[in-house]
Coordinates of C-alpha atoms in Angstrom, one line a residue:
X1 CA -22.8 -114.4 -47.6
X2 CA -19.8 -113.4 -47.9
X3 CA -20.5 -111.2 -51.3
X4 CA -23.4 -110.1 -49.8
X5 CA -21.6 -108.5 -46.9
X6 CA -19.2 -107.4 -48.5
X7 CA -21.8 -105.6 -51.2
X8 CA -23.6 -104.4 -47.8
X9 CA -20.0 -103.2 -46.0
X10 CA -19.0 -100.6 -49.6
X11 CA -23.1 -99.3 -49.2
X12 CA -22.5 -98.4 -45.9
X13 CA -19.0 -96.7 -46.5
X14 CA -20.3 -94.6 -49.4
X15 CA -22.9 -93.3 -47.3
X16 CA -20.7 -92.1 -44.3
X17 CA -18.8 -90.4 -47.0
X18 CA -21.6 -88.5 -48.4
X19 CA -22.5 -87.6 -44.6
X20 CA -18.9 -85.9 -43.8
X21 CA -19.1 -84.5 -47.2
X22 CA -22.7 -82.7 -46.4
X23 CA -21.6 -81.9 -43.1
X24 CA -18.4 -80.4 -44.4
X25 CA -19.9 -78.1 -46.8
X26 CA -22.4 -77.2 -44.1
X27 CA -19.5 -76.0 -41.6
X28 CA -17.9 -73.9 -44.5
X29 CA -21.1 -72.0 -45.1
X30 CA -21.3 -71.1 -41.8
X31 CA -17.7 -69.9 -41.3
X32 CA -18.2 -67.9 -44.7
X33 CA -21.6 -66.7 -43.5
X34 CA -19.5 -65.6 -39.7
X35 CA -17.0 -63.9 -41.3
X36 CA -18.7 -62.0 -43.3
X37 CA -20.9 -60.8 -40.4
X38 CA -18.0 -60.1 -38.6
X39 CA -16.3 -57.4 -41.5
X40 CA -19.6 -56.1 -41.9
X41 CA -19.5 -55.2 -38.2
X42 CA -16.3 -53.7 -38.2
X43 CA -17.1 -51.8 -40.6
X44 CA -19.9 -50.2 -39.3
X45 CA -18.1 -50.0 -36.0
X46 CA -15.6 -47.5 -37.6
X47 CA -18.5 -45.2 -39.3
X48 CA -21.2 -45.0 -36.2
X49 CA -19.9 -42.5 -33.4
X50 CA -21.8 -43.9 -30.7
X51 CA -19.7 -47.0 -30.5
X52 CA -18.2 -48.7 -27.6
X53 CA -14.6 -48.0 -28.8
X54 CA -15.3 -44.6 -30.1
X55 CA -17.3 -44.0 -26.5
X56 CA -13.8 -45.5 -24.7
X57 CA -11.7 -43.1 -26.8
X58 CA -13.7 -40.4 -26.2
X59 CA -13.9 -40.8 -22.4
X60 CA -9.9 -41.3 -22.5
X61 CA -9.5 -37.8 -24.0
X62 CA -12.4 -36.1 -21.7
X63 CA -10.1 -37.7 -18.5
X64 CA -7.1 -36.4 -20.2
X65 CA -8.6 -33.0 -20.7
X66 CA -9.9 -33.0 -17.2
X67 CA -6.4 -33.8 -15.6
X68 CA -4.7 -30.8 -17.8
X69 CA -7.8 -28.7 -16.1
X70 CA -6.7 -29.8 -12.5
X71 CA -3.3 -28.8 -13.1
X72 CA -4.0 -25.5 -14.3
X73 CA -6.6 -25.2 -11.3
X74 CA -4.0 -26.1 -9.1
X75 CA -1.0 -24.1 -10.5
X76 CA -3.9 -20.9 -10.2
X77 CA -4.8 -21.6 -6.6
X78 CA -1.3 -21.4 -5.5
X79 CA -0.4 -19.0 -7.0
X80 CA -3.6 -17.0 -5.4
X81 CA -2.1 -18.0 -2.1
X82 CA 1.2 -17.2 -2.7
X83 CA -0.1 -13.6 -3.9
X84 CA -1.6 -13.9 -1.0
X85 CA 1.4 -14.1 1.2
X86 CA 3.1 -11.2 -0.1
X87 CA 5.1 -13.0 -2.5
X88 CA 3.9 -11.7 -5.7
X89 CA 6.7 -12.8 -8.3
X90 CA 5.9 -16.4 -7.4
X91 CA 2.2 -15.9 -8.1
X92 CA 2.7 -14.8 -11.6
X93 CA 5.0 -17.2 -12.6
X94 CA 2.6 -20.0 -11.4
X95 CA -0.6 -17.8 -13.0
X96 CA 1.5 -17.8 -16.5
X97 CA 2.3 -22.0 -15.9
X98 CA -1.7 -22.6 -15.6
X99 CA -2.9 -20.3 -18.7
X100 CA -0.4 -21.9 -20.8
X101 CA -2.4 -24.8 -20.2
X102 CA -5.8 -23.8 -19.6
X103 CA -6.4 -20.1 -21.0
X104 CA -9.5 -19.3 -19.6
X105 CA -8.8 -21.3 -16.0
X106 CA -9.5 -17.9 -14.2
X107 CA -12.6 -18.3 -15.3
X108 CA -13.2 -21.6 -14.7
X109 CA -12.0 -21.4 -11.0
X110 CA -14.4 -18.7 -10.0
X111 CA -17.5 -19.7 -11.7
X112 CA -17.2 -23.0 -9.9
X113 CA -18.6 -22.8 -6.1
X114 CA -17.8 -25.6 -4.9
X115 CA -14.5 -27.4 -6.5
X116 CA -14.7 -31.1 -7.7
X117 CA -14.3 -33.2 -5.6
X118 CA -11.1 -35.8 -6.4
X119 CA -10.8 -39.4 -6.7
X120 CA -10.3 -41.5 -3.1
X121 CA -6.7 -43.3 -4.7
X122 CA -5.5 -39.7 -6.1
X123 CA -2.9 -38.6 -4.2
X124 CA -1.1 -36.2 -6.4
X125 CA -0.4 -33.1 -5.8
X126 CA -2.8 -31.3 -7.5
X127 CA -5.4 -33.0 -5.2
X128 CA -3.3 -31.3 -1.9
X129 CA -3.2 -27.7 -3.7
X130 CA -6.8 -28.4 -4.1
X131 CA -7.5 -29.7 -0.3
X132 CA -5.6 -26.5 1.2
X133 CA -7.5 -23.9 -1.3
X134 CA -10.8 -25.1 -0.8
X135 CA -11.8 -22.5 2.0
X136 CA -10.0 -19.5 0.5
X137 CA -12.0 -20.1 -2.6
X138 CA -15.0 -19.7 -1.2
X139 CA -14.3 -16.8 0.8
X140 CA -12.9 -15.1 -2.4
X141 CA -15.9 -15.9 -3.9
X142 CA -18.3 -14.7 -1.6
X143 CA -15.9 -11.9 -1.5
X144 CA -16.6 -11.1 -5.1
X145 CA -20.4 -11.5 -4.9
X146 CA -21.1 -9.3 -2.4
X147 CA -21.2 -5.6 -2.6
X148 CA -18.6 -4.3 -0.7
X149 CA -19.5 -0.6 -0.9
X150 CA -20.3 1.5 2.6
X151 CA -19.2 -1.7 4.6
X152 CA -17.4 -1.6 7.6
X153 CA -14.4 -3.8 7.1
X154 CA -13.0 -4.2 10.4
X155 CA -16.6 -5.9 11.6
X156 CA -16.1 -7.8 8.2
X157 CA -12.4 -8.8 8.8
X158 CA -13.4 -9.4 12.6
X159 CA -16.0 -11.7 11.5
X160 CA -14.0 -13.9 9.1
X161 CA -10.7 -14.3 11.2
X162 CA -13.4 -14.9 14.0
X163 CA -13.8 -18.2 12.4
X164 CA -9.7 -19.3 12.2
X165 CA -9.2 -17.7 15.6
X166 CA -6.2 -16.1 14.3
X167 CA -5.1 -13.0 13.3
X168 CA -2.3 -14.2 10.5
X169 CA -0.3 -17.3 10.4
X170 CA 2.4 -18.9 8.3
X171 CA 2.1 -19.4 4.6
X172 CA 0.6 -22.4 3.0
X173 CA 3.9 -23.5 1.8
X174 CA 5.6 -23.8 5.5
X175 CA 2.9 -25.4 7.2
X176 CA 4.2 -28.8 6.4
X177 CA 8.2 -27.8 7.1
X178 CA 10.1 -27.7 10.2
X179 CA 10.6 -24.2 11.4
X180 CA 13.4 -23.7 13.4
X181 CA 13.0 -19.2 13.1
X182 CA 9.9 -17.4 15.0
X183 CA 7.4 -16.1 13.2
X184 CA 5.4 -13.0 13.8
X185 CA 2.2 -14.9 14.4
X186 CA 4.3 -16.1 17.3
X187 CA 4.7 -13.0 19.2
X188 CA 1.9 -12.2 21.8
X189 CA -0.6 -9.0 20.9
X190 CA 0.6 -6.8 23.4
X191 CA 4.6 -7.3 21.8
X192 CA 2.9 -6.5 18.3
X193 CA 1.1 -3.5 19.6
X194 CA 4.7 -1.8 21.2
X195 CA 6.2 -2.4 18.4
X196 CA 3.5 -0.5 16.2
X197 CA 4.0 1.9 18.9
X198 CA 7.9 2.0 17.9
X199 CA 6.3 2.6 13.9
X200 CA 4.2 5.9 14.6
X201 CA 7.2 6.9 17.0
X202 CA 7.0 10.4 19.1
X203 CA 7.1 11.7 15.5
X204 CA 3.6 10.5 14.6
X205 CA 4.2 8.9 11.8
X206 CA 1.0 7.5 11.2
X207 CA 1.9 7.0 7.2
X208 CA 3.9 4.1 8.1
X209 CA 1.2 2.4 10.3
X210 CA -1.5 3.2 7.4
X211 CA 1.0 1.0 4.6
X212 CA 1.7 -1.6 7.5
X213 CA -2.0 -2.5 8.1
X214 CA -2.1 -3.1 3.9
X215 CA -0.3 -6.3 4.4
X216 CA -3.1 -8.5 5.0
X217 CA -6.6 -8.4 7.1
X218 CA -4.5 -9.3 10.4
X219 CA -2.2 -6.4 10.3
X220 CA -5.1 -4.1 9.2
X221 CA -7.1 -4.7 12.6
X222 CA -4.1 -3.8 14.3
X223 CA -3.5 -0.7 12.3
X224 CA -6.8 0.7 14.0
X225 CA -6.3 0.0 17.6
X226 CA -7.8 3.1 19.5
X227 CA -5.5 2.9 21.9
X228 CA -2.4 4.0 19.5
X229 CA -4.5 6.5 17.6
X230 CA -5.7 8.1 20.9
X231 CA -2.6 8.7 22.2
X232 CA -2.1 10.9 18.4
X233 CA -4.4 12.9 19.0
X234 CA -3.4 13.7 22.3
X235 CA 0.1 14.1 21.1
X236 CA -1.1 16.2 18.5
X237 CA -3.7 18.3 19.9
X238 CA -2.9 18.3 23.7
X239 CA -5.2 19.7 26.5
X240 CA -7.6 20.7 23.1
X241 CA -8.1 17.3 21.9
X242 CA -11.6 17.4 23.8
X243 CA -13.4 14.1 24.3
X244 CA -14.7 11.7 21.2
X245 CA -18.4 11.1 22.6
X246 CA -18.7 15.5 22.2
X247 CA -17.3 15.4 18.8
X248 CA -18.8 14.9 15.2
X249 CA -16.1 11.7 14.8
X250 CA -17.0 8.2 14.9
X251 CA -13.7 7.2 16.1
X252 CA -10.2 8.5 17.2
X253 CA -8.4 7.4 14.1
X254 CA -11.4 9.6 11.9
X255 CA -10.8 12.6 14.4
X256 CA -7.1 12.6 13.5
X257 CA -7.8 12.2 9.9
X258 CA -10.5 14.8 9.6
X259 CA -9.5 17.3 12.0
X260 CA -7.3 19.9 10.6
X261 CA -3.6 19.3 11.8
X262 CA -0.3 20.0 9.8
X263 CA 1.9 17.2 8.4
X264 CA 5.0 16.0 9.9
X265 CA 6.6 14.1 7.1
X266 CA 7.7 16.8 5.2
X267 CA 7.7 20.4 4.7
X268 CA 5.8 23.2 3.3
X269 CA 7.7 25.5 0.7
X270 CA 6.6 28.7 -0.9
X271 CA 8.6 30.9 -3.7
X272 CA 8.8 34.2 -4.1
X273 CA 10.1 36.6 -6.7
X274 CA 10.0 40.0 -7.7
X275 CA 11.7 42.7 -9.4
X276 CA 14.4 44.9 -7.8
X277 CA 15.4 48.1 -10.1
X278 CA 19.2 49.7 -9.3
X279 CA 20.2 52.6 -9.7
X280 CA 20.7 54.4 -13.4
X281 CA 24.1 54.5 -15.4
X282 CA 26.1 57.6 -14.7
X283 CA 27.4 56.9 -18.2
X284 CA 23.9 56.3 -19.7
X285 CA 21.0 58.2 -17.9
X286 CA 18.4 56.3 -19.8
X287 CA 19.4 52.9 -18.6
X288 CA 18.5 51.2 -15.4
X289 CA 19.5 47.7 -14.3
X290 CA 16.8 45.4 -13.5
X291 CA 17.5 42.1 -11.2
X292 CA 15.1 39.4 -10.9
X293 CA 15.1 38.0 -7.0
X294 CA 13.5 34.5 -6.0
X295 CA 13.9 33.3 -2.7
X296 CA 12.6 30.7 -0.9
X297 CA 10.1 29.9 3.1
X298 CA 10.2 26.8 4.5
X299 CA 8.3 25.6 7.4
X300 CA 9.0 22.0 9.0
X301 CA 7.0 21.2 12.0
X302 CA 7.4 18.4 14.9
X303 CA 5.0 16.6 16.9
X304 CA 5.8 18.1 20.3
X305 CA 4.7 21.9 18.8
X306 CA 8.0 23.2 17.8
X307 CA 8.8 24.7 14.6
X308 CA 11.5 25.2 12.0
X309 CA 11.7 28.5 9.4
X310 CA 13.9 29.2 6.9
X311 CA 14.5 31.9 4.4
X312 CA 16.8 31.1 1.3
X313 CA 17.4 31.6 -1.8
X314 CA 18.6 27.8 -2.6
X315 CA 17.1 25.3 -3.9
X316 CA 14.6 23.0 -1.8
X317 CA 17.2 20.0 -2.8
X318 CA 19.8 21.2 -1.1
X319 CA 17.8 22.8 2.0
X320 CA 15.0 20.2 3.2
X321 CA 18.4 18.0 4.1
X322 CA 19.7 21.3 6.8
X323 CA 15.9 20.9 8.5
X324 CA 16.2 17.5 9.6
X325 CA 17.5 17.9 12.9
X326 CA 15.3 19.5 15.8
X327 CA 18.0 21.4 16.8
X328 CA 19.9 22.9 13.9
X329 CA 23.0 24.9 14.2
X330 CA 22.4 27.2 11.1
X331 CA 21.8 30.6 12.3
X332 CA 19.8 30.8 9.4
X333 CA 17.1 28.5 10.7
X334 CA 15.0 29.8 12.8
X335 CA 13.5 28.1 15.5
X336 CA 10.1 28.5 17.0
X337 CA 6.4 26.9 18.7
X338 CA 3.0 26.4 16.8
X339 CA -0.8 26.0 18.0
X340 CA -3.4 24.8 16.6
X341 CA -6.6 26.7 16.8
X342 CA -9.4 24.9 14.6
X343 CA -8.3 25.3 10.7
X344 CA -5.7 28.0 12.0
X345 CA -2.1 27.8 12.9
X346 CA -0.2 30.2 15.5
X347 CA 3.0 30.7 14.9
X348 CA 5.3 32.2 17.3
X349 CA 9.5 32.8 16.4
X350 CA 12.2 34.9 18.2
X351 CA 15.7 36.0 15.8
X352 CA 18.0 37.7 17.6
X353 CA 20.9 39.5 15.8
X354 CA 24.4 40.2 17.1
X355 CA 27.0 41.5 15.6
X356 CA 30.9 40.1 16.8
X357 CA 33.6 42.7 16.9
X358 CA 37.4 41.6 18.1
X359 CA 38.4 43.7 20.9
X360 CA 41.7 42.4 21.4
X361 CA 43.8 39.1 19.7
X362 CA 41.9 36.3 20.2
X363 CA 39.1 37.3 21.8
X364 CA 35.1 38.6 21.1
X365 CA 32.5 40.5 22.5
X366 CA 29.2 40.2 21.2
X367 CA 27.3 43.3 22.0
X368 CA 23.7 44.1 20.7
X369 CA 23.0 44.8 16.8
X370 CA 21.0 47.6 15.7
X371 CA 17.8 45.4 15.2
X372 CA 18.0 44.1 18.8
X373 CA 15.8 41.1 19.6
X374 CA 12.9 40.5 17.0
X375 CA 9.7 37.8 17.4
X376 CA 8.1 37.2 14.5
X377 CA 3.8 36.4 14.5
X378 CA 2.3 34.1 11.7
X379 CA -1.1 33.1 11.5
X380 CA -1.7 30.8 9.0
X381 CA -5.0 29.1 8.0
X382 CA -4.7 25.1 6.9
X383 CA -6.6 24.0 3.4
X384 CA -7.1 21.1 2.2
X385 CA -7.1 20.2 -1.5
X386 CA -9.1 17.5 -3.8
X387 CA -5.8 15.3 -3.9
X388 CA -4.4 15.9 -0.3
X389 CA -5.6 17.3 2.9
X390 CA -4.1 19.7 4.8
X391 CA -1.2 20.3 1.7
X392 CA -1.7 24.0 1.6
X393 CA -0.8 27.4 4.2
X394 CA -2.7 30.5 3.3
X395 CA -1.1 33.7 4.6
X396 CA -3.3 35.2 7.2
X397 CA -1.9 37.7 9.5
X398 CA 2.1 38.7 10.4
X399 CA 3.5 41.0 11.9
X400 CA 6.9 41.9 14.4
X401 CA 7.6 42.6 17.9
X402 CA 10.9 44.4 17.8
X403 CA 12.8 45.1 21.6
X404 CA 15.5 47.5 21.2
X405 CA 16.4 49.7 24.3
X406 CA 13.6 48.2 26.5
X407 CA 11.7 49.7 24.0
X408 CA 8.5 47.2 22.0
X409 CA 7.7 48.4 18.6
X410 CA 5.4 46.0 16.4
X411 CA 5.0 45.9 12.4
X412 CA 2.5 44.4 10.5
X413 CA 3.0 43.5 7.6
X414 CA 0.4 44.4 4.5
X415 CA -0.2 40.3 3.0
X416 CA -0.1 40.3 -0.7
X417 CA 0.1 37.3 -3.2
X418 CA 3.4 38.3 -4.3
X419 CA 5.0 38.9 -1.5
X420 CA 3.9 36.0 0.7
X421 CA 2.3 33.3 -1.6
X422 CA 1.0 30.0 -0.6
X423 CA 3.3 27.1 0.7
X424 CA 2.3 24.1 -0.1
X425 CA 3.5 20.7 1.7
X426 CA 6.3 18.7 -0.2
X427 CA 6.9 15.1 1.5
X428 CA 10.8 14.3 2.5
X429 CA 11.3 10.5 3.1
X430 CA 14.4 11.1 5.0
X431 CA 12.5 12.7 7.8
X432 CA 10.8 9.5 9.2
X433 CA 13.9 6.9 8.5
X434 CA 14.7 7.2 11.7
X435 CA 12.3 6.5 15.2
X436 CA 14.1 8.2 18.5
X437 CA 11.0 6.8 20.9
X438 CA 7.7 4.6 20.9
X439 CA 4.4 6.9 20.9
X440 CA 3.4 7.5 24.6

């Protein structure tokens, strides 16, 4: 029994040996078999492209791309508002910031209509830049798709601002500051308009008003009110100004442009020169002195129809300056009053000459000169050249009323190239630093 069992206890042992063994060397195959599988896989993971991880990387570079893109974007739309604004240095260091990082982001900002739209958690400030310039992107766009040639722009500007109900407002960047100064958008219309008054002054300077209304689509609307360009042309033309609904003009601001008027910021200069012969050598009978003479006319005219001439043989550097005043005490400068008839000008200018002779210590008498009292006649017709209107006088007719004795006596004067050539119109800036009135 006791063999027996014990015979039957070492079968039984062997055999759960030879199980774990099996069992054992079944488990290792499979490990083997597993871990070959698994290099195998890696393997191929790092040739095929279409991977999971390659896929991850990939989409890890596109978002990193993509944010360098909406920092250039961003960097470009401000900048297009800050040109906006006037503030132009600004604008090109931010246009510089976002081609360093995108080249062609100009590009990529107008051929996109509508902008991408940003993720909900973003709150960077790309994704504000982005929020603000939405709307001016479009209208630049539309801007630049449409053919802007023979449009009216003041309906066009009318029917944009229409929209924001307001004729300019405070840049982008101070919208979110606290302003403690006024800003012109603060000022009612009719305070705007008496100030632009104040700009064209009673000298009509209507050059100033014309670079004011370039500032932005605001100030252009107010730069053709036809109110203030009315009152020019009655300034201008007087009682003659006739009314606009008889006229070939559309408007009062194309009547003052188109009609033919003289300029105010400046003057019109002419030279003339010509030989003058003496008289021979006593010494030499064969030899005669020749002297070359250049003088020069200027003619500076106001507003209110007065006149300024002036006959010298400086240079227009030093005599523009002795013009300024209306009232100028040179004796030299004479002062008269213009018309305007059509494409003609009238001109109309009394000299008188007097001598002064001492009669007794410390005292004068002035008593008539032998000329007596002269008034001098211009006509002069207005032409217009391909690079300015209006730059150009062509002598006409002149001639001289002479009183002497209660006596008239009148010259006319034979008009030659030489002699009286054409003046042409010089601008002065000095003339117009200055406004004595508003426009009435």
């Amino acid at each position: 029994m006791d063999a027996s069992a014990g015979g039957g206890g070492d079968s039984t042992g062997k055999g759960e040996d030879e199980d774990e063994s099996s069992s054992s060397s079944v488990d290792g195959g499979v490990q083997t078999t597993l871990d070959e599988f698994r290099e195998r896989w890696q393997q191929e993971l790092k040739k095929e492209p279409g991977t999971a991880q390659n896929v991850a990387v990939a989409q890890q570079d596109q978002n990193q791309n993509l944010s360098v893109e909406q920092r250039a974007r961003a960097l470009f739309l401000e900048g297009s508002e800050m040109e906006r604004v006037g503030k132009v240095f600004e604008a090109m260091r931010l246009y510089r910031r976002a081609v360093q990082l995108v080249p062609d982001i100009e590009f990529r900002v107008y051929e996109k209509r509508t902008p991408a739209k940003q993720a909900s958690g973003d709150v960077s400030a790309s994704s504000e830049i982005d929020a603000l310039s939405n709307e001016l992107l479009e209208v630049t766009l539309d801007e630049d798709d449409e053919n802007l040639e023979n449009v009216d722009l003041v309906l066009r500007f009318q029917n944009l601002l229409a929209k924001s109900r307001k004729l300019f407002e405070r840049a982008s960047g101070d919208r979110g500051l606290i302003v403690t100064s006024a800003h012109f958008s603060d000022l009612p219309m009719e305070v705007i308009l008496y100030i632009l008054r104040w700009v064209v002054s009673s000298d009509l300077d209507l050059r100033s008003m014309e670079r004011f209304g370039r500032v932005c689509r605001g100030f252009y609307l107010l730069a053709r009110d036809p109110e203030i360009w009315r009152r020019a042309c009655v300034r201008l033309w007087g009682v003659n100004v006739g009314n606009l609904k008889g006229s070939p003009f559309a408007s009062w601001r194309e009547m003052y442009i188109n009609r033919p008027r003289v300029h105010f910021h400046g003057c019109y200069i002419s030279r003339t020169s010509y030989l003058r012969y003496g008289e021979n050598s006593f010494q030499d009978q064969f030899y005669r002195p020749v002297q070359l003479v250049e003088y020069y006319r200027y003619f500076r005219f106001f507003a209110d129809g007065s006149v300024l001439m002036l006959t010298s043989a400086e240079e227009p550097q030093s005599c523009v300056g002795k013009l300024k005043p209306r009232s100028p005490v040179q004796n030299e400068i004479l002062k008269g009053h213009y018309r305007l008839r059509n494409d003609e000008l009238i001109i109309a200018v009394q000299r008188k000459r007097s001598n002064v002779q001492s009669q007794r210590p410390g005292r004068k008498k002035e008593i008539e000169a032998e000329f007596g009292q002269q008034t001098l006649y211009l006509e002069l017709g207005i032409v217009s050249t391909a690079k300015r209107a209006f730059s150009q006088l062509h002598w006409r007719q002149y001639s001289m009323v002479q009183l002497r004795n209660n006596q008239e006596t009148t010259t006319t004067f034979e008009l030659n190239s030489s002699k009286y050539p054409t003046l042409f119109f010089s601008r002065v800036k000095s003339y117009h630093q200055e406004s004595e009135g508003p426009l009435k």
